[in-house]
Coordinates of C-alpha atoms and ligand atoms in Angstrom, one line a residue:
M2 CA 121.2 90.6 112.1
K3 CA 119.0 87.6 111.5
G4 CA 118.4 85.3 114.4
V5 CA 119.7 82.3 112.5
V6 CA 123.2 83.7 112.8
F7 CA 122.8 83.9 116.6
T8 CA 121.2 80.5 117.1
E9 CA 123.9 78.8 114.9
F10 CA 126.6 80.7 116.7
L11 CA 125.4 79.6 120.2
E12 CA 124.9 76.0 118.9
M13 CA 128.5 75.9 117.7
V14 CA 129.7 77.3 121.0
E15 CA 127.8 74.6 122.9
A16 CA 129.0 71.8 120.7
R17 CA 132.7 72.9 120.8
F18 CA 133.0 74.4 124.3
G19 CA 130.0 73.2 126.3
A20 CA 126.7 74.6 127.5
D21 CA 128.4 76.4 130.4
R22 CA 130.4 78.5 127.9
V23 CA 127.1 79.6 126.3
D24 CA 125.9 80.8 129.7
D25 CA 129.3 82.5 130.4
I26 CA 129.4 84.5 127.2
L27 CA 125.8 85.6 127.6
D28 CA 126.6 86.7 131.1
D29 CA 129.7 88.5 129.9
A30 CA 128.1 90.2 126.9
Q31 CA 124.8 91.1 128.6
P32 CA 122.9 91.5 125.3
A33 CA 120.2 94.1 125.5
S34 CA 117.7 91.7 123.8
G35 CA 118.1 89.3 126.7
G36 CA 119.8 86.6 124.7
A37 CA 116.8 84.3 124.1
Y38 CA 117.4 84.3 120.3
T39 CA 115.1 82.7 117.9
A40 CA 116.0 81.8 114.3
V41 CA 113.2 84.0 112.9
G42 CA 114.0 87.1 115.0
T43 CA 116.2 90.0 114.1
Y44 CA 118.7 91.4 116.6
P45 CA 121.3 94.2 116.7
H46 CA 124.6 93.3 114.9
G47 CA 126.5 94.6 118.0
E48 CA 125.2 91.7 120.0
I49 CA 126.9 89.1 117.9
V50 CA 130.1 91.1 118.0
A51 CA 129.9 91.2 121.8
L52 CA 129.3 87.5 122.0
V53 CA 132.2 86.6 119.7
Q54 CA 134.4 89.0 121.7
A55 CA 133.3 87.4 125.0
L56 CA 134.1 83.9 123.6
A57 CA 137.5 85.2 122.4
V58 CA 138.4 86.3 126.0
R59 CA 137.0 83.1 127.6
T60 CA 138.8 80.7 125.1
E61 CA 141.9 82.9 124.6
T62 CA 141.3 82.6 120.9
P63 CA 141.6 85.6 118.5
V64 CA 138.3 86.9 117.2
P65 CA 139.3 86.4 113.5
A66 CA 139.9 82.7 114.1
L67 CA 136.6 82.3 115.9
L68 CA 134.7 84.1 113.1
R69 CA 136.4 81.9 110.4
A70 CA 135.5 78.7 112.4
F71 CA 132.0 80.0 112.8
G72 CA 131.7 80.7 109.0
E73 CA 132.7 77.2 108.2
H74 CA 130.1 75.8 110.6
L75 CA 127.5 78.2 109.3
F76 CA 128.0 77.1 105.7
S77 CA 127.3 73.5 106.6
R78 CA 124.1 74.5 108.4
F79 CA 123.0 76.6 105.3
V80 CA 123.5 73.4 103.2
Q81 CA 121.0 71.6 105.5
A82 CA 118.6 74.5 105.9
Y83 CA 118.4 75.7 102.3
P84 CA 118.8 72.6 100.1
R85 CA 117.2 74.3 97.1
F86 CA 120.2 76.6 96.7
F87 CA 122.3 73.5 96.0
V88 CA 120.2 71.8 93.4
G89 CA 122.4 71.0 90.4
M90 CA 125.3 72.8 91.9
T91 CA 128.6 70.9 91.7
D92 CA 131.3 73.5 91.8
A93 CA 132.5 75.9 94.6
L94 CA 133.7 78.6 92.3
V95 CA 130.4 78.7 90.3
F96 CA 128.5 78.7 93.6
L97 CA 130.6 81.6 95.1
A98 CA 130.5 83.6 91.8
G99 CA 126.7 83.6 92.3
I100 CA 126.6 84.6 95.9
E101 CA 125.5 88.2 95.3
D102 CA 123.1 87.8 92.3
V103 CA 121.7 84.3 93.1
I104 CA 122.1 83.2 96.7
H105 CA 121.9 86.5 98.7
A106 CA 119.3 87.8 96.2
E107 CA 117.1 84.8 97.1
V108 CA 117.9 85.4 100.8
L109 CA 116.6 88.9 100.5
K110 CA 113.3 87.7 99.1
L111 CA 112.9 85.4 102.1
Y112 CA 114.0 88.0 104.6
P113 CA 113.5 91.5 103.2
D114 CA 115.2 93.1 106.3
A115 CA 118.4 91.0 106.0
E116 CA 121.5 93.1 106.2
L117 CA 123.7 91.5 103.6
P118 CA 127.2 92.3 102.4
R119 CA 128.0 93.2 98.8
F120 CA 130.2 90.8 96.7
H121 CA 131.7 92.0 93.5
V122 CA 132.9 89.4 91.0
V123 CA 136.2 90.9 89.7
L124 CA 137.3 87.8 87.7
H125 CA 135.7 84.4 87.1
E126 CA 137.7 81.9 85.2
P127 CA 137.4 78.1 85.4
Q128 CA 140.5 77.9 87.7
R129 CA 140.2 81.2 89.5
L130 CA 137.7 83.5 91.1
V131 CA 138.4 86.9 92.4
L132 CA 135.7 88.2 94.8
D133 CA 135.6 91.6 96.6
Y134 CA 133.7 91.8 99.8
E135 CA 132.2 95.0 101.1
S136 CA 130.1 95.6 104.2
S137 CA 129.8 98.2 107.0
R138 CA 129.8 95.2 109.4
H139 CA 133.4 94.2 108.4
F140 CA 132.7 90.5 108.8
E141 CA 135.4 89.5 106.2
D142 CA 136.6 86.8 108.6
L143 CA 133.1 85.3 108.7
A144 CA 133.1 85.6 104.9
E145 CA 136.4 83.7 104.7
G146 CA 135.0 81.0 106.9
L147 CA 131.9 80.7 104.7
M148 CA 134.1 80.4 101.6
R149 CA 136.2 77.8 103.2
G150 CA 133.1 75.9 104.3
C151 CA 131.8 76.1 100.7
V152 CA 135.1 74.8 99.3
A153 CA 135.0 71.9 101.7
H154 CA 131.4 71.1 100.9
F155 CA 132.2 70.8 97.2
G156 CA 135.2 68.5 97.8
G157 CA 138.2 70.9 98.5
G158 CA 141.1 71.5 96.1
I159 CA 140.8 75.2 96.1
Q160 CA 143.1 77.6 97.9
V161 CA 141.6 80.8 99.5
H162 CA 143.7 83.8 100.2
R163 CA 143.4 87.6 100.5
E164 CA 145.1 90.3 98.4
A165 CA 145.4 94.0 99.1
V166 CA 143.0 96.1 97.1
A167 CA 142.2 99.8 96.7
P168 CA 139.7 101.1 97.7
A169 CA 140.6 100.0 101.2
H170 CA 137.0 99.3 102.4
R171 CA 136.9 96.3 100.1
V172 CA 138.5 93.0 101.0
R173 CA 139.7 90.9 98.1
F174 CA 139.5 87.1 98.1
V175 CA 141.3 85.1 95.5
L176 CA 140.2 81.4 95.1
E177 CA 142.4 79.2 93.0
R178 CA 142.2 75.5 92.1
S179 CA 145.3 73.7 93.3
Ligands
HEM14 C1 123.2 78.9 101.0 C2 124.2 79.8 101.3 C3 123.9 81.1 102.0 C4 122.8 81.5 102.7 C5 121.4 80.9 102.8 C6 123.2 82.8 103.3 C7 122.3 83.6 104.0 C8 122.7 84.6 104.8 C9 121.9 85.3 105.8 C10 120.5 84.8 106.2 C11 122.7 86.2 106.4 C12 122.3 87.1 107.6 C13 121.7 88.5 107.1 C14 121.3 89.3 108.3 O1 121.7 89.0 109.4 O2 120.5 90.3 108.2 C15 123.9 86.2 105.7 C16 125.0 87.1 106.0 C17 126.2 87.0 105.5 N1 126.6 86.2 104.4 FE1 125.5 84.8 103.5 N2 124.5 83.1 103.0 C18 125.0 82.0 102.3 C19 126.2 81.9 101.8 C20 127.2 82.8 102.0 C21 128.6 82.7 101.5 C22 129.1 81.5 100.7 C23 129.3 83.8 101.9 C24 130.7 84.1 101.5 C25 131.1 84.2 100.3 C26 128.3 84.6 102.6 C27 128.7 85.8 103.2 C28 127.9 86.4 104.2 C29 128.4 87.4 105.2 C30 129.9 87.8 105.3 C31 127.3 87.7 106.0 C32 127.4 88.7 107.2 C33 126.8 90.1 106.9 C34 127.9 91.1 106.4 O3 129.1 90.7 106.3 O4 127.5 92.2 106.2 N3 127.1 84.0 102.7 N4 123.9 85.3 104.7

């Protein structure tokens, strides 16, 4: 997993819970890499999972809620770090419909070793987007947070919810204008 995910996670932990919490969860999780993450590095996915789990224990907050909050934070950081992805972009549903073929496709050019999920556009209407998420990392809660961060960035007014879908390894998100 790219280092930017780790550095942004630890920055969020520091901002919300304090610098001591960062030290605590690094102590608890004992990442094999040593925990001195840099944005340009690449680290095992298991290390971010262990850090999130450690934070869940320390803060008595469920992992899914932490991943959603992290996703929202991460999206706002992406807006700052990658302004060119937002040029001429005014609508959350249009942006999210292009996550696979436009945004993550560009991310892969920047970082050829990025481990990205797959997003399938099932339906894209002006009022409604149905997006299936698929990844061996099962970061659907992070995906939900990123979607909510995206909706907030473009001014809100869109409900995000999940629907059951077969095959079970996909997670379906339905985004509807309210
Ligand atoms: C400008 C916007 C975005 C940029 C620059 C971006 C970039 C990235 C990068 C660099 C990673 C890490 C890849 C790795 O660790 O190897 C990542 C992972 C991920 N991205 Fe994006 N992303 C953006 C928007 C989004 C949005 C809006 C969503 C949700 C719809 C999303 C869903 C995810 C998920 C869930 C992962 C974790 C990996 C996985 O689930 O397998 N991203 N993205």
